[in-house]
PDB file of C-alpha atoms in Angstrom:
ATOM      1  CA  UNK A 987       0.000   0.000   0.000  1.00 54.00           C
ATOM      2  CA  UNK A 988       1.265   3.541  -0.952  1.00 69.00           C
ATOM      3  CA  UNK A 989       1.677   6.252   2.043  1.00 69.00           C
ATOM      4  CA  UNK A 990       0.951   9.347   0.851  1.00 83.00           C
ATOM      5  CA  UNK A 991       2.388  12.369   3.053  1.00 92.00           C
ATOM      6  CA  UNK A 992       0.195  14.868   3.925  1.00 96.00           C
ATOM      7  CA  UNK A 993       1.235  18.187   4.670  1.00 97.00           C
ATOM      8  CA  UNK A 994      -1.524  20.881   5.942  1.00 97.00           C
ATOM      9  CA  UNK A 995      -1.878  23.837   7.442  1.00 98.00           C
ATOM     10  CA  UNK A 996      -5.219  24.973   9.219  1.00 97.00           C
ATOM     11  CA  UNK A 997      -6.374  28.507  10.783  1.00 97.00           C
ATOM     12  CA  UNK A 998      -9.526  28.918  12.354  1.00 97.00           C
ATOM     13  CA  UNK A 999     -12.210  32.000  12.682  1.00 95.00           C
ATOM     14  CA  UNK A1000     -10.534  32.541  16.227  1.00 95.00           C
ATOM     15  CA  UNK A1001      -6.796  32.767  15.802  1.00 92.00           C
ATOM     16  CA  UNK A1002      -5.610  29.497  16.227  1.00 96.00           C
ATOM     17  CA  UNK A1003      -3.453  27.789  13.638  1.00 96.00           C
ATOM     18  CA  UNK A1004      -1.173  24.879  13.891  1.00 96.00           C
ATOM     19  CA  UNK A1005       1.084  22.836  11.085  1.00 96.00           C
ATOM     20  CA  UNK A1006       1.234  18.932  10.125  1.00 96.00           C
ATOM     21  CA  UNK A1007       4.142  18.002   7.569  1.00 94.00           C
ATOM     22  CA  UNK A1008       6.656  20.750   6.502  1.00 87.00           C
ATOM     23  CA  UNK A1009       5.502  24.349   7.198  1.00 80.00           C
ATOM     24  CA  UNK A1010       7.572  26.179   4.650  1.00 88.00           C
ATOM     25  CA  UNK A1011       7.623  23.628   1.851  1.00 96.00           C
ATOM     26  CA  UNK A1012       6.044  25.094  -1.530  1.00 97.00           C
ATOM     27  CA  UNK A1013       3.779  23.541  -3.519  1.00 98.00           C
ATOM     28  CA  UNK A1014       2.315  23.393  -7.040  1.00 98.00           C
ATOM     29  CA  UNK A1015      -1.373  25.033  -6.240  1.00 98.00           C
ATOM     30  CA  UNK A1016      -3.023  23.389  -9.672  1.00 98.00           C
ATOM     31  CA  UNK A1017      -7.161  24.496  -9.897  1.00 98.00           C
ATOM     32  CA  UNK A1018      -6.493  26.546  -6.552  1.00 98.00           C
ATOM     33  CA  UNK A1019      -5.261  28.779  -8.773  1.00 98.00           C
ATOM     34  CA  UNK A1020      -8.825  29.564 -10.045  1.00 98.00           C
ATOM     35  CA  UNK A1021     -10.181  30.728  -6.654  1.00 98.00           C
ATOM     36  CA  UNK A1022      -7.846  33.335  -7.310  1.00 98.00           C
ATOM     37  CA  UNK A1023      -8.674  34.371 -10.851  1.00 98.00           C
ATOM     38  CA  UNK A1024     -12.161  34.619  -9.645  1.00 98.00           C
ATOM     39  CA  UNK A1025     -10.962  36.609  -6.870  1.00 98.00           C
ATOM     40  CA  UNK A1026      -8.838  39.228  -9.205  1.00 97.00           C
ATOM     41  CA  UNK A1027     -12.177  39.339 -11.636  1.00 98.00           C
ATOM     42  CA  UNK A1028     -14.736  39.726  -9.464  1.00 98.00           C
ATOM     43  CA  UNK A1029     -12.966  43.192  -7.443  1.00 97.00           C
ATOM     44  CA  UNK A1030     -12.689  43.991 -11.110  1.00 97.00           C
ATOM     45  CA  UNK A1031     -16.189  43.478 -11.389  1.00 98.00           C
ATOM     46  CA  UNK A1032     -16.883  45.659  -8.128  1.00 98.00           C
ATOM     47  CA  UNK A1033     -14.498  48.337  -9.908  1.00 97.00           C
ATOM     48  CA  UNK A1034     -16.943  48.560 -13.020  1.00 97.00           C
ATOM     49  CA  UNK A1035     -14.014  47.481 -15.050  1.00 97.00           C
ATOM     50  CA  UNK A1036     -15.989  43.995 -15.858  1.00 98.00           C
ATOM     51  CA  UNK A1037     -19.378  42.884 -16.041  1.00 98.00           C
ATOM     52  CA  UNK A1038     -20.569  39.510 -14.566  1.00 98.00           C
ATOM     53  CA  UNK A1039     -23.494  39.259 -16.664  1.00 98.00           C
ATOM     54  CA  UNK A1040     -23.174  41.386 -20.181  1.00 97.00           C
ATOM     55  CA  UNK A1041     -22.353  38.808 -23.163  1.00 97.00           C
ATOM     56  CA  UNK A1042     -18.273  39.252 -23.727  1.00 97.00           C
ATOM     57  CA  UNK A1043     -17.701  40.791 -26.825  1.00 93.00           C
ATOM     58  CA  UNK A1044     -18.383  38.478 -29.818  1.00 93.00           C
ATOM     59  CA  UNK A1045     -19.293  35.422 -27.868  1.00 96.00           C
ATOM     60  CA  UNK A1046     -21.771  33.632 -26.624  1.00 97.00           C
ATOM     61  CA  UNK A1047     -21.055  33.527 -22.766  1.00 98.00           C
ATOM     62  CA  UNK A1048     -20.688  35.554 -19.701  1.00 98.00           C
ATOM     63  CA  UNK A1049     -17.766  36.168 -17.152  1.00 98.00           C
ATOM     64  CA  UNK A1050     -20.572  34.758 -14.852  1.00 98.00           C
ATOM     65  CA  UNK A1051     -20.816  31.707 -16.985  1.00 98.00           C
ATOM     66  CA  UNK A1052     -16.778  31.444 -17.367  1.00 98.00           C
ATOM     67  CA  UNK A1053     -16.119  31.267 -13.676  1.00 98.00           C
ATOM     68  CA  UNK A1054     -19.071  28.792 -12.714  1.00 98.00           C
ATOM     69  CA  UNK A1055     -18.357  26.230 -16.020  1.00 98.00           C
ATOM     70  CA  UNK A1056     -21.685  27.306 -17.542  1.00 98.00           C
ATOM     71  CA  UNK A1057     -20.471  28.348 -20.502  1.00 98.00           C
ATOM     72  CA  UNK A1058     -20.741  25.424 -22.578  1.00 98.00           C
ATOM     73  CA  UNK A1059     -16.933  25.598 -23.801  1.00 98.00           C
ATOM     74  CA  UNK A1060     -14.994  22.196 -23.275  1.00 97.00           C
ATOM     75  CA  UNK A1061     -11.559  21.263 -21.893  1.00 96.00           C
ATOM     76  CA  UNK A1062      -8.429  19.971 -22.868  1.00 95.00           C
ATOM     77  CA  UNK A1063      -7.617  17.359 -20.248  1.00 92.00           C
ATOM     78  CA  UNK A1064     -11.253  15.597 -22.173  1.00 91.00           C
ATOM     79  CA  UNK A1065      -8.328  14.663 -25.211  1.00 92.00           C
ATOM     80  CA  UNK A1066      -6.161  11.921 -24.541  1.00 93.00           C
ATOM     81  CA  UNK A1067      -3.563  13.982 -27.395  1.00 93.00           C
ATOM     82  CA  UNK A1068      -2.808  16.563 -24.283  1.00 95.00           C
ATOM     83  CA  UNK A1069      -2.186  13.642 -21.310  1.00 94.00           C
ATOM     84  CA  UNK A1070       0.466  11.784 -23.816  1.00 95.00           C
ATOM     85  CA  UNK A1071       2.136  15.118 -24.119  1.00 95.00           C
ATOM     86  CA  UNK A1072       2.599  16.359 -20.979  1.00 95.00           C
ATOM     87  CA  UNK A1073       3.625  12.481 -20.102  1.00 92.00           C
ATOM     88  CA  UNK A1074       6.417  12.521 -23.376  1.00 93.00           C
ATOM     89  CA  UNK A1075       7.710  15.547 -21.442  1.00 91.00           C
ATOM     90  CA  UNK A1076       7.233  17.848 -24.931  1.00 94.00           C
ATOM     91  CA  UNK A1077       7.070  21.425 -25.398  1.00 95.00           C
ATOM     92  CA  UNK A1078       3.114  23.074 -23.964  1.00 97.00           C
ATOM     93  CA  UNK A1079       1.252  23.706 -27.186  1.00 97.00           C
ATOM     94  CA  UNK A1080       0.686  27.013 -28.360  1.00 97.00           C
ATOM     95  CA  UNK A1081      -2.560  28.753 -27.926  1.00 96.00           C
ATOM     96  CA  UNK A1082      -3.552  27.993 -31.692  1.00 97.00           C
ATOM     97  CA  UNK A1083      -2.994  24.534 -31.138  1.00 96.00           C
ATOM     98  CA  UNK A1084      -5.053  24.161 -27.683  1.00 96.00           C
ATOM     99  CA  UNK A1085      -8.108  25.823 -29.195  1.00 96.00           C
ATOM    100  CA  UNK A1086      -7.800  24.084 -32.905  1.00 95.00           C
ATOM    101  CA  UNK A1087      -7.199  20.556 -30.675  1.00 94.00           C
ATOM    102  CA  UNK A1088     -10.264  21.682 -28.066  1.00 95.00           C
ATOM    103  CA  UNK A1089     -13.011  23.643 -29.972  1.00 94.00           C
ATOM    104  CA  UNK A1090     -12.616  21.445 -32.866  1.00 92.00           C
ATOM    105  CA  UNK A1091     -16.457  20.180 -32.351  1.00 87.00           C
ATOM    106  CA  UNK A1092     -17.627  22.686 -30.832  1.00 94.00           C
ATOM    107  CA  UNK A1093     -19.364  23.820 -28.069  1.00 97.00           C
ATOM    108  CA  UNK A1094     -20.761  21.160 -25.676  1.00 97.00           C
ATOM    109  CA  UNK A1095     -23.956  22.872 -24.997  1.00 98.00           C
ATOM    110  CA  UNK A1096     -25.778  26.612 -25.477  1.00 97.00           C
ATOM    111  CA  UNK A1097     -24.672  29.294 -22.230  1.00 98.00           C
ATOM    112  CA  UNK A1098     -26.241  28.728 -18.925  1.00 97.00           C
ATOM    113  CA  UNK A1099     -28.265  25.346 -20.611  1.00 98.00           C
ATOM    114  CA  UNK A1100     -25.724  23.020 -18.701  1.00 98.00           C
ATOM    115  CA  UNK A1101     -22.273  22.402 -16.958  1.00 98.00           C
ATOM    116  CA  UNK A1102     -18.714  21.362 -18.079  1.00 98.00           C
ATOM    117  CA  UNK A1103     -15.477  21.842 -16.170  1.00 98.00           C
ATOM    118  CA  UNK A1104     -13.277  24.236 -18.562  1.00 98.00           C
ATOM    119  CA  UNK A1105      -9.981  25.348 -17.914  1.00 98.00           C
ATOM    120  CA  UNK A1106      -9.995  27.252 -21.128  1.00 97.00           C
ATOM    121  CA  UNK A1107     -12.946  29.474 -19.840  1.00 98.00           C
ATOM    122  CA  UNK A1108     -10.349  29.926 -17.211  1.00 98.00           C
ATOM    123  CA  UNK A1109      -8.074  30.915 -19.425  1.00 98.00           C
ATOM    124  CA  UNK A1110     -10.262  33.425 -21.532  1.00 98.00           C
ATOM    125  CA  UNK A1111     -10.915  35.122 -18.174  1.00 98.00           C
ATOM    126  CA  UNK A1112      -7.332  35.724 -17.429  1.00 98.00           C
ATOM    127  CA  UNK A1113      -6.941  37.425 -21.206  1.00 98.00           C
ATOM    128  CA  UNK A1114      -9.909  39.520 -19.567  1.00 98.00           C
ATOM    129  CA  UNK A1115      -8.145  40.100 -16.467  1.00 98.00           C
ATOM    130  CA  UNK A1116      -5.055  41.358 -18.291  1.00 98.00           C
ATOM    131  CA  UNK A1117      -6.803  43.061 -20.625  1.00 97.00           C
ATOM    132  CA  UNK A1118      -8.882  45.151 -18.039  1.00 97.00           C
ATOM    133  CA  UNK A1119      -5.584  45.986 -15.839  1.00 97.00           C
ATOM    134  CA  UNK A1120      -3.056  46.306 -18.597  1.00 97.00           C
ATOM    135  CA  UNK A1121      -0.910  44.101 -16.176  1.00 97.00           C
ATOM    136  CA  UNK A1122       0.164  40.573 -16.650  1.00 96.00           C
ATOM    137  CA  UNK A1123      -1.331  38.164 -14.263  1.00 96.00           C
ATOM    138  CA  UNK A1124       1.580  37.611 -11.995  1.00 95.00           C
ATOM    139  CA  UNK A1125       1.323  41.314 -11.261  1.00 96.00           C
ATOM    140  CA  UNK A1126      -2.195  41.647 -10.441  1.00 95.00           C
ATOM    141  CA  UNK A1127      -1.881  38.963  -8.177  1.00 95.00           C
ATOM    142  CA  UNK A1128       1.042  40.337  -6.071  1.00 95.00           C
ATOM    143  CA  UNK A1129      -0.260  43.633  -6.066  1.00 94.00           C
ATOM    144  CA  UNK A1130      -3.987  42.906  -5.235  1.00 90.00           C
ATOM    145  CA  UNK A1131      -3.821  40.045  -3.249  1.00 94.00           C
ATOM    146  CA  UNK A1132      -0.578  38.560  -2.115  1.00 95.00           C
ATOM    147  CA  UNK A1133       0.880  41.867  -0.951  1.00 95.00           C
ATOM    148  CA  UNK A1134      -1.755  43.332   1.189  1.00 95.00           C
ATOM    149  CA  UNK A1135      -2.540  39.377   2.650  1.00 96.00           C
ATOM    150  CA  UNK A1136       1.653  39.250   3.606  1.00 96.00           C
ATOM    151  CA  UNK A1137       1.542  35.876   1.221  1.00 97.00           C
ATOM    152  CA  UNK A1138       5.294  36.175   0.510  1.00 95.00           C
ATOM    153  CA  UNK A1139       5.786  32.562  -0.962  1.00 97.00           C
ATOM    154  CA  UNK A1140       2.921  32.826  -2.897  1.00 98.00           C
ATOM    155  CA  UNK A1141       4.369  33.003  -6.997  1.00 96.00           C
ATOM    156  CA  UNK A1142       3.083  32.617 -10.506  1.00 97.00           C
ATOM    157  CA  UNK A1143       5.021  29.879 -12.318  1.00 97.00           C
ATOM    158  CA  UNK A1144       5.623  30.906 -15.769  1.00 95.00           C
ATOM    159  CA  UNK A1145       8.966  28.819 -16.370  1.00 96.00           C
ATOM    160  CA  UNK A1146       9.944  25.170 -15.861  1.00 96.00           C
ATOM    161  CA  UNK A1147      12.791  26.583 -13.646  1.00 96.00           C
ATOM    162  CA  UNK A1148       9.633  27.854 -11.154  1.00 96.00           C
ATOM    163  CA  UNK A1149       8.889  24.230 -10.570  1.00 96.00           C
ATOM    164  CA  UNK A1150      12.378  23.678  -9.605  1.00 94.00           C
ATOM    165  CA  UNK A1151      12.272  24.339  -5.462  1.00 91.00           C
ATOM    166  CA  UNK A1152       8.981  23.111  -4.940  1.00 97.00           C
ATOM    167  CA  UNK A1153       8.434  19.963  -2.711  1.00 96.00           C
ATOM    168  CA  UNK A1154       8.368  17.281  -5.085  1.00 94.00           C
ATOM    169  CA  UNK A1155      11.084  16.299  -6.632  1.00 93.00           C
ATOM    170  CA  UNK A1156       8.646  15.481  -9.767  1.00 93.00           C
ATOM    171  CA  UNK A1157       7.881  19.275 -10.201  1.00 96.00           C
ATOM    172  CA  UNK A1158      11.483  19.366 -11.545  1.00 93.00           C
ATOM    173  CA  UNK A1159      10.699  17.327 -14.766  1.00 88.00           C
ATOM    174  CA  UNK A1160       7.368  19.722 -15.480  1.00 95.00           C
ATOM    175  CA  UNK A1161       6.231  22.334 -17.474  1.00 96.00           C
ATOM    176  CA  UNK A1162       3.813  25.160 -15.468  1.00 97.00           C
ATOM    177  CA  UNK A1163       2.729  26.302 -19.505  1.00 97.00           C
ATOM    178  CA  UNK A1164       1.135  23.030 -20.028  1.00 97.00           C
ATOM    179  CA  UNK A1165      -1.552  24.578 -17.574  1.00 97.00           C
ATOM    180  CA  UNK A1166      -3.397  27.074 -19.729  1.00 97.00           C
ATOM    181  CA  UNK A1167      -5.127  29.507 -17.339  1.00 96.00           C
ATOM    182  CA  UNK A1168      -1.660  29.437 -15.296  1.00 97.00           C
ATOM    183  CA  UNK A1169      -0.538  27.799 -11.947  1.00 98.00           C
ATOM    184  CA  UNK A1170       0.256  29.286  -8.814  1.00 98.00           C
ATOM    185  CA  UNK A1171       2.698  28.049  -6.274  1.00 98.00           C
ATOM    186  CA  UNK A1172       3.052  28.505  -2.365  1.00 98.00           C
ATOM    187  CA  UNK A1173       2.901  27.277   1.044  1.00 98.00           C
ATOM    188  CA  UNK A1174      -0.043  25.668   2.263  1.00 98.00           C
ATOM    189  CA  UNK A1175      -0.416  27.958   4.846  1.00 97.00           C
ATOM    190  CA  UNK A1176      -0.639  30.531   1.961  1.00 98.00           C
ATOM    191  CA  UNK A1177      -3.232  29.317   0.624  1.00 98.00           C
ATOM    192  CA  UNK A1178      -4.759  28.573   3.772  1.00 98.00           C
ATOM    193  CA  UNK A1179      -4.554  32.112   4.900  1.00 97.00           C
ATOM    194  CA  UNK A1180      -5.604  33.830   1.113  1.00 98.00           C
ATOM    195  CA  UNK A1181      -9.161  31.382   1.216  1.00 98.00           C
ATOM    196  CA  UNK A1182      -9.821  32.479   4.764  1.00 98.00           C
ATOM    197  CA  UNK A1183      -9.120  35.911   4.445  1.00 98.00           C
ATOM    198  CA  UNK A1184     -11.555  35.630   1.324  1.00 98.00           C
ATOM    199  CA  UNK A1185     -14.437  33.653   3.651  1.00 97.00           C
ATOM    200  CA  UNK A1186     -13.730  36.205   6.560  1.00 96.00           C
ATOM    201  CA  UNK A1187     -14.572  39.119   4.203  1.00 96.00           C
ATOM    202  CA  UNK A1188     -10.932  40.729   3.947  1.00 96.00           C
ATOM    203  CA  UNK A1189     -10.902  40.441  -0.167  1.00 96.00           C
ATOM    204  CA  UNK A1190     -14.559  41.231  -1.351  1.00 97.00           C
ATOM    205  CA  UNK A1191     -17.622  43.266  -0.861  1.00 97.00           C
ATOM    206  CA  UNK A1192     -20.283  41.343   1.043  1.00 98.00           C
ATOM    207  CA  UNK A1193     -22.618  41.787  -2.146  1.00 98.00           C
ATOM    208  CA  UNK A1194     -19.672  40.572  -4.172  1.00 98.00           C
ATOM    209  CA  UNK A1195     -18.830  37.600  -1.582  1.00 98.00           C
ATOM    210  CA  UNK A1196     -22.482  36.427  -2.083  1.00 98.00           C
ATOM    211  CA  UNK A1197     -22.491  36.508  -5.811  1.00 98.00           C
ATOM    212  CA  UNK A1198     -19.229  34.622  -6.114  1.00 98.00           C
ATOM    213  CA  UNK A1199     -20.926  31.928  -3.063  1.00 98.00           C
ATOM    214  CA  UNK A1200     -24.196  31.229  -5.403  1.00 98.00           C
ATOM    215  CA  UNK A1201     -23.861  27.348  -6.231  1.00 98.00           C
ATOM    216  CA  UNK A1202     -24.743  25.277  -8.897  1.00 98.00           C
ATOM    217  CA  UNK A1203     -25.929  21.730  -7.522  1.00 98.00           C
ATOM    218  CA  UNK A1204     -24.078  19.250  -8.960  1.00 97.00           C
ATOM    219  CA  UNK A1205     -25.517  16.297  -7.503  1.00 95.00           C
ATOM    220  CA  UNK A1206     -24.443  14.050  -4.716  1.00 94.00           C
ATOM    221  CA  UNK A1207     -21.766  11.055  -3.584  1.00 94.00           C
ATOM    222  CA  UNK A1208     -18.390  11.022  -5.452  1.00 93.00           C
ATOM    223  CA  UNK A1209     -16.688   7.528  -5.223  1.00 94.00           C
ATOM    224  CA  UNK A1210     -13.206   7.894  -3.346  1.00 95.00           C
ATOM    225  CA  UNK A1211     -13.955  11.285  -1.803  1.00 97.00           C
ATOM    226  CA  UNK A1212     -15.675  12.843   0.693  1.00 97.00           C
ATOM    227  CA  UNK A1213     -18.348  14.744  -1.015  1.00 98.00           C
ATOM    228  CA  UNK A1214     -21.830  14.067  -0.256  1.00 97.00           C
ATOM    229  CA  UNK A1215     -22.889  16.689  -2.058  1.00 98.00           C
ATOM    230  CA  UNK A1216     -21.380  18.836  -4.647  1.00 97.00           C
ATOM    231  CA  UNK A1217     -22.010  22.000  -6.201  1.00 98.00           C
ATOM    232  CA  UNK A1218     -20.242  24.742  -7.936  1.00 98.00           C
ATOM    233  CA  UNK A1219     -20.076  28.622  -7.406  1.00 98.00           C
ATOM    234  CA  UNK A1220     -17.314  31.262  -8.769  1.00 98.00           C
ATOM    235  CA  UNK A1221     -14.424  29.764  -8.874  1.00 98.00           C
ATOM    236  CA  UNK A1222     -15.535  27.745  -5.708  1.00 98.00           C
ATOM    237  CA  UNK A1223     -16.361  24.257  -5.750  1.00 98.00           C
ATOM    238  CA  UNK A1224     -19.099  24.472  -2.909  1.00 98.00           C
ATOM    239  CA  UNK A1225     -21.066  21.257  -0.896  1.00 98.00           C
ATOM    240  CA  UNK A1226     -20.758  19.064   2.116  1.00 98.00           C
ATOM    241  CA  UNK A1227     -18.218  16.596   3.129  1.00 98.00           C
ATOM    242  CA  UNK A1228     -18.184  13.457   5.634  1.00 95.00           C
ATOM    243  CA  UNK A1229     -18.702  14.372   8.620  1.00 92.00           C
ATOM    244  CA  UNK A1230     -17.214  17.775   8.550  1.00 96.00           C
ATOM    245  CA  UNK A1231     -20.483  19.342   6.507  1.00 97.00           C
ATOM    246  CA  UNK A1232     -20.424  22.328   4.375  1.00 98.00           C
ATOM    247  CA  UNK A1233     -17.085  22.956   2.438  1.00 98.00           C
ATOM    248  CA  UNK A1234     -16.339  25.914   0.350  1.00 98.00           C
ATOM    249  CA  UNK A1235     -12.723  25.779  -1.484  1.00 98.00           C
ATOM    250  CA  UNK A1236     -11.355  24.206  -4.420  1.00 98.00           C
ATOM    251  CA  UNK A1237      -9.167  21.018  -5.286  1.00 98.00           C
ATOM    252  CA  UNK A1238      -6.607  20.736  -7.484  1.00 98.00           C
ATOM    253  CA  UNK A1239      -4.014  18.169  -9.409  1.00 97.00           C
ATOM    254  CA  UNK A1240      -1.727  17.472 -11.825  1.00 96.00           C
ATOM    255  CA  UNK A1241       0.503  14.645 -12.985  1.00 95.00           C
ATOM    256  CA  UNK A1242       2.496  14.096  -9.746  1.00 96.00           C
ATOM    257  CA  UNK A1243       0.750  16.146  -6.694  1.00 97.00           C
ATOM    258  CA  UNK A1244      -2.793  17.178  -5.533  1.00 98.00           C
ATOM    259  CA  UNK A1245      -4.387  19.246  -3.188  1.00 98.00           C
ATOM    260  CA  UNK A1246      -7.487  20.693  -1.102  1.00 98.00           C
ATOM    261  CA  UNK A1247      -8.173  24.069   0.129  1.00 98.00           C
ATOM    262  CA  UNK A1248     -11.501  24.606   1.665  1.00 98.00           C
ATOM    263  CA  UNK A1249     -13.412  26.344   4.285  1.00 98.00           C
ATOM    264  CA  UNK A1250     -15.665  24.625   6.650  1.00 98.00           C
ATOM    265  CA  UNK A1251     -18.204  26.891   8.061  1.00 98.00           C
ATOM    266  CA  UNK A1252     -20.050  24.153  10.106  1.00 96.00           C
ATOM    267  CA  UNK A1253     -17.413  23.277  12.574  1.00 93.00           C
ATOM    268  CA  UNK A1254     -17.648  24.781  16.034  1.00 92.00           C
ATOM    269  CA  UNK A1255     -15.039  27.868  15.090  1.00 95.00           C
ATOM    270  CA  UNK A1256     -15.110  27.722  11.470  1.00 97.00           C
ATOM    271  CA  UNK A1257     -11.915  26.690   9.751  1.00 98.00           C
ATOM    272  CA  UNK A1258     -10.033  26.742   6.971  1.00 98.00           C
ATOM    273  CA  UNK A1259      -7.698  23.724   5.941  1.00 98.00           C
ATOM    274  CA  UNK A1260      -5.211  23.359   2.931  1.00 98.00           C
ATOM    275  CA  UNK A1261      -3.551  20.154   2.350  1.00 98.00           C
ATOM    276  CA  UNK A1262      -0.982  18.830  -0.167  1.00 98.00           C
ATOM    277  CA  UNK A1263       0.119  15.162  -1.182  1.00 97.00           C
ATOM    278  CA  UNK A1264       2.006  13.616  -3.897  1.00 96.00           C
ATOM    279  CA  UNK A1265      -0.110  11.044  -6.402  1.00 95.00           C
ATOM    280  CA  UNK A1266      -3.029  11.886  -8.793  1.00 95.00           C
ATOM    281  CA  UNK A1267      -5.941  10.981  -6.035  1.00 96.00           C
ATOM    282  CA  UNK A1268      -7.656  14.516  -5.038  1.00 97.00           C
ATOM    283  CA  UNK A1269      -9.649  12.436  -2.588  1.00 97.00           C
ATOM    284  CA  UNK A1270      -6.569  11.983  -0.562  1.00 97.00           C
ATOM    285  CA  UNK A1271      -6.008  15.713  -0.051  1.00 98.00           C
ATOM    286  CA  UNK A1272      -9.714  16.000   0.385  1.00 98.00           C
ATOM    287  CA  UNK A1273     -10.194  13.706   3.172  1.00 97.00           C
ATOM    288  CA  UNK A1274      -7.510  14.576   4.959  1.00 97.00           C
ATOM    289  CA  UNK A1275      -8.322  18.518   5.015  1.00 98.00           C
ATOM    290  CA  UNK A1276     -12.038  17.453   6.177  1.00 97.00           C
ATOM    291  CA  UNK A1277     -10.592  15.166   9.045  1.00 96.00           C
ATOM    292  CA  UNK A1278      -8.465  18.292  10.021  1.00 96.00           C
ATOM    293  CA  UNK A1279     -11.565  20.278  10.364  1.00 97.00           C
ATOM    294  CA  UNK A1280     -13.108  18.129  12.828  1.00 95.00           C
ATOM    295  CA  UNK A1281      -9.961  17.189  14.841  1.00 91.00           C
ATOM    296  CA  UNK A1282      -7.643  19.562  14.722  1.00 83.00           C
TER     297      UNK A1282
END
């Protein structure tokens, strides 16, 4: 049997705060990353810079629709083509390439008329983030986020050499540019501390908080994991876990690592957990940020 290392970091409502595994290791932070991007578009949103709700220019969809996989666009992980790539160790496509390989039947269903996990929606809502601030992502997020948090390890990998001093020594052989809406890195208490200043109300307007917590159900059990029911908001997947209840966060994994970041507003003073293992099973991560949140 394989033992998978978990390393966590929780900090509740109160104060308290406490460390399993290594503290200052730095991690790949995968579909955390989108969390984030919701984050940076929805204070652009409360700016007047973008609309949640107007049709984007020329297409079919909303930013609403983007950031809660309404939007009817499909994703490249669906095409076995990517997974051999990224496994051969070759070059990320270009952007031509990802769309040609993804869009190349079109869209999976009309706006709003169903759901589909997308990272390229993800990635059209970075070109609106960057197009909005005139800043390249990495930017945005230190300036608007990271810096006034005190999230000093937190970093935008744009290079294979930015996977180099993370914890596993499989990040060295990877390139960040194979994920298209872009990966962040960090500690776990990082991203511990950005998702509860976000559920504490430090990052958005209450009115803005609520729009990005409004949840598409997504039905129930999950074999492996420790969802009992599932939903998804703005860049938020959103339901209840085992024993630990509501969960509000978002998962994330890649070829060698995985993670869960999530706040659990049921427990007695409301937590927030992230947790980070090597492997491919989010469920891992999952469970053991949920048993955190009822033992800690």
């Amino acid at each position: 049997m394989t033992v998978h290392p978990v390393h966590s970091y929780w900090i509740t409502r109160s104060g308290r705060e406490g460390a399993i595994g290594a503290p200052d290791a730095r991690f790949p932070y995968w579909s955390f990353t989108k969390t984030v991007i919701a984050i940076r578009a929805l204070k652009l949103v409360e700016r007047g810079a973008l609309d949640l709700d107007e049709n984007l220019s020329g297409r079919p969809y909303t930013l609403r629709q983007l950031l809660n996989h309404s939007s009817g666009l499909p994703d490249y992980t669906q095409h076995r083509a990517y997974h051999r790539a990224v496994a051969a160790g070759e070059r990320p496509w270009t952007r031509e390439k990802l769309l040609s390989v993804t869009l190349a039947e079109g869209m999976l269903f009309e706006p709003a008329q169903g759901w589909s996990y997308s990272n390229i929606g993800y990635m059209f809502v970075v070109d609106l983030i960057e197009a909005a601030t005139r800043q390249p992502l990495h930017e945005v997020i230190a300036s608007m986020i990271c810096k006034p948090l005190d999230l000093h390890s937190i970093r935008l990998a744009r290079t294979p050499e930015d996977f180099h001093h993370l914890h596993w020594e499989a990040a060295r052989g990877y390139d960040p540019n194979w994920v298209y809406h872009r990966c962040l890195t960090g500690t776990a208490q990082d991203a511990a501390r950005l998702l509860h200043a976000l559920m504490t109300g430090d990052l958005l307007q209450p009115a803005t908080l609520r729009q990005m917590l409004a949840t598409i159900p997504l039905g129930g059990a999950l074999e492996g994991r420790p969802w009992v029911a599932c939903g998804y908001a703005l860049g938020l997947m959103s339901g209840a876990v085992q024993q630990a209840g509501a969960a509000v966060g978002h998962s994330g994994g890649g070829p060698f690592s995985v993670n869960a970041v999530y706040h659990f507003p049921d427990a007695r003073d409301p937590v927030t957990v992230a947790s980070f293992t090597d492997g491919t099973a989010e469920g891992i991560a999952e469970f053991a940020a949920a048993r955190l949140a009822v033992t800690r």
